[in-house]
Coordinates of C-alpha atoms in Angstrom, one line a residue:
M682 CA 106.6 81.1 152.6
A683 CA 106.9 77.5 153.6
I684 CA 103.4 77.1 154.5
Q685 CA 102.4 78.5 151.0
G686 CA 104.7 76.0 149.2
L687 CA 103.4 72.9 151.1
R688 CA 99.8 74.5 150.1
S689 CA 100.9 74.5 146.5
Q690 CA 102.6 70.8 146.9
F691 CA 99.3 69.6 148.4
T692 CA 97.0 71.2 145.8
R693 CA 99.2 69.7 142.9
M694 CA 99.1 66.1 144.4
M695 CA 95.3 66.3 145.0
G696 CA 95.0 67.4 141.7
R697 CA 97.0 64.4 140.2
I698 CA 95.0 61.9 142.2
L699 CA 91.6 63.4 141.4
G700 CA 92.6 63.8 137.6
R701 CA 93.7 60.3 137.5
I702 CA 90.2 58.9 138.7
G703 CA 88.3 61.1 136.3
L704 CA 87.3 63.9 138.9
R705 CA 87.6 67.3 138.5
P706 CA 90.0 68.8 141.0
A707 CA 88.5 71.7 143.1
E708 CA 90.1 75.1 141.5
R709 CA 89.3 78.4 140.4
A710 CA 86.6 78.8 138.0
Y711 CA 87.5 78.5 134.2
P712 CA 87.9 81.8 132.8
N713 CA 87.2 80.9 129.3
D714 CA 89.5 79.8 126.4
F715 CA 92.2 82.5 125.2
Q716 CA 91.1 84.7 122.3
G717 CA 93.5 85.9 119.7
V718 CA 96.9 84.9 119.1
P719 CA 99.4 85.1 121.9
K720 CA 103.2 85.5 122.0
I721 CA 104.9 82.3 121.6
S722 CA 108.6 81.6 121.9
Y723 CA 110.1 78.3 122.9
R724 CA 111.8 78.0 126.1
R725 CA 113.6 74.6 126.7
N726 CA 113.9 74.7 130.5
P727 CA 111.2 72.0 131.4
G728 CA 111.1 71.1 135.2
S729 CA 113.4 73.8 136.3
G730 CA 110.8 76.0 138.1
E731 CA 107.6 76.1 139.7
V732 CA 105.8 76.9 136.5
A733 CA 105.8 74.7 133.2
D734 CA 107.7 76.5 130.4
T735 CA 106.6 76.7 126.6
G736 CA 107.3 73.5 125.1
E737 CA 106.5 71.2 127.8
I738 CA 103.8 68.8 127.7
V739 CA 101.9 68.4 130.7
W740 CA 98.7 66.6 131.8
T741 CA 95.8 68.8 133.4
W742 CA 92.0 68.9 133.3
V743 CA 90.9 70.0 129.9
T744 CA 87.0 71.5 129.6
Y745 CA 84.8 70.6 127.2
E746 CA 84.1 73.4 124.6
E747 CA 80.2 72.9 124.7
D748 CA 80.3 72.8 128.9
H749 CA 83.1 74.2 131.0
R750 CA 81.8 72.2 133.9
Q751 CA 82.7 68.9 132.4
G752 CA 85.9 67.7 131.0
K753 CA 88.8 65.1 131.1
D754 CA 92.4 64.7 132.1
R755 CA 94.5 65.0 129.1
P756 CA 97.8 66.0 128.1
V757 CA 98.5 69.6 126.5
L758 CA 101.5 71.7 125.4
V759 CA 102.3 74.7 127.1
I760 CA 102.8 77.7 124.4
G761 CA 102.8 80.7 126.8
H762 CA 101.2 82.7 129.7
D763 CA 98.0 85.1 130.3
G764 CA 98.4 86.7 133.8
P765 CA 98.3 83.8 136.1
W766 CA 97.2 81.5 133.6
L767 CA 99.4 79.2 131.4
L768 CA 98.0 78.9 127.8
A769 CA 98.0 75.4 126.3
L770 CA 96.7 73.6 123.3
P771 CA 95.3 70.0 124.0
L772 CA 96.8 66.9 122.4
S773 CA 94.8 63.9 121.0
S774 CA 95.8 60.5 119.6
K775 CA 92.8 60.2 117.4
D776 CA 93.4 60.7 113.7
H777 CA 92.2 64.1 112.7
D778 CA 93.4 64.0 108.9
H779 CA 90.1 63.5 107.4
D780 CA 88.2 65.8 109.8
A781 CA 87.0 68.3 107.1
V782 CA 85.7 65.6 104.8
Q783 CA 83.9 63.7 107.5
H784 CA 82.9 66.7 109.4
P785 CA 82.1 69.6 107.1
N786 CA 81.0 72.0 109.6
A787 CA 83.8 71.1 112.0
R788 CA 85.7 74.0 113.2
S789 CA 88.8 72.3 115.0
Q790 CA 92.2 72.5 113.1
W791 CA 94.9 70.0 114.1
T792 CA 98.7 69.7 113.6
D793 CA 100.3 66.4 113.7
I794 CA 103.5 66.2 116.0
G795 CA 104.3 62.5 116.1
S796 CA 104.8 60.6 119.2
G797 CA 106.6 61.3 122.3
P798 CA 107.1 60.3 126.1
W799 CA 103.7 61.9 126.9
D800 CA 101.9 59.0 125.3
K801 CA 103.0 56.0 127.2
R802 CA 101.9 53.8 124.1
G803 CA 103.6 55.4 121.9
R804 CA 100.8 56.6 119.7
A805 CA 101.2 59.5 117.1
N806 CA 99.6 62.6 118.3
A807 CA 98.1 66.1 117.0
V808 CA 97.8 69.3 118.6
R809 CA 94.5 71.5 118.3
V810 CA 95.8 74.8 117.1
D811 CA 92.5 76.7 117.3
R812 CA 91.6 76.4 120.8
I813 CA 93.8 77.9 123.4
L814 CA 93.2 76.8 127.0
R815 CA 94.1 78.9 130.0
I816 CA 95.4 76.4 132.5
D817 CA 95.8 76.8 136.2
P818 CA 99.6 76.3 136.8
D819 CA 98.7 74.5 140.1
G820 CA 96.4 71.9 138.4
I821 CA 99.0 70.2 135.9
R822 CA 101.1 67.1 136.5
R823 CA 104.5 67.4 135.1
E824 CA 106.0 64.3 133.5
G825 CA 109.2 65.6 131.8
A826 CA 107.9 65.5 128.5
V827 CA 109.4 68.3 126.2
L828 CA 108.4 69.1 122.6
D829 CA 111.7 69.9 120.4
K830 CA 112.0 73.1 119.0
R831 CA 111.3 72.2 115.2
R832 CA 107.8 70.6 116.1
F833 CA 107.3 73.5 118.5
N834 CA 107.9 76.0 115.9
T835 CA 105.7 74.1 113.5
V836 CA 102.6 74.1 115.8
A837 CA 103.4 78.1 116.8
A838 CA 103.3 78.8 112.9
A839 CA 99.8 76.8 112.9
V840 CA 98.6 78.6 115.8
R841 CA 99.5 82.1 114.1
N842 CA 97.8 80.9 110.8
A843 CA 94.4 79.6 112.6
G844 CA 94.3 83.0 114.6

């Protein structure tokens, strides 16, 4: 039991180091994005367990849609679980309000959530609600950021509408 705990801590530490320098940590193969609409409910209990809770914003490696062998380290909002995987939505500090006009063939849908402690520069962020990622719980960095229940419920409603 103690060895497993040390292994898990070591895996998380290496993931943090590799993520910060832009390298993908060694981990399970990406199982593809979640399809459908998951059960989403707010659980404000961050940092109390081994696994991130819904409502937490954590940092992890996010694969690109067009090539799951590539990606980048970015914040995600945890919205649920799918077996051993966390389900999460990618965040972006880019303004996506005019995406439909500028990129009429773009499929992505975004919901504004404002700023919070997950962005050290204090920039406003948006959550992509039409791409649900499966995230390895051992590959995240928990930074203590939590989305309040009102904003989380707004995101949950947008995910349901996008599905």
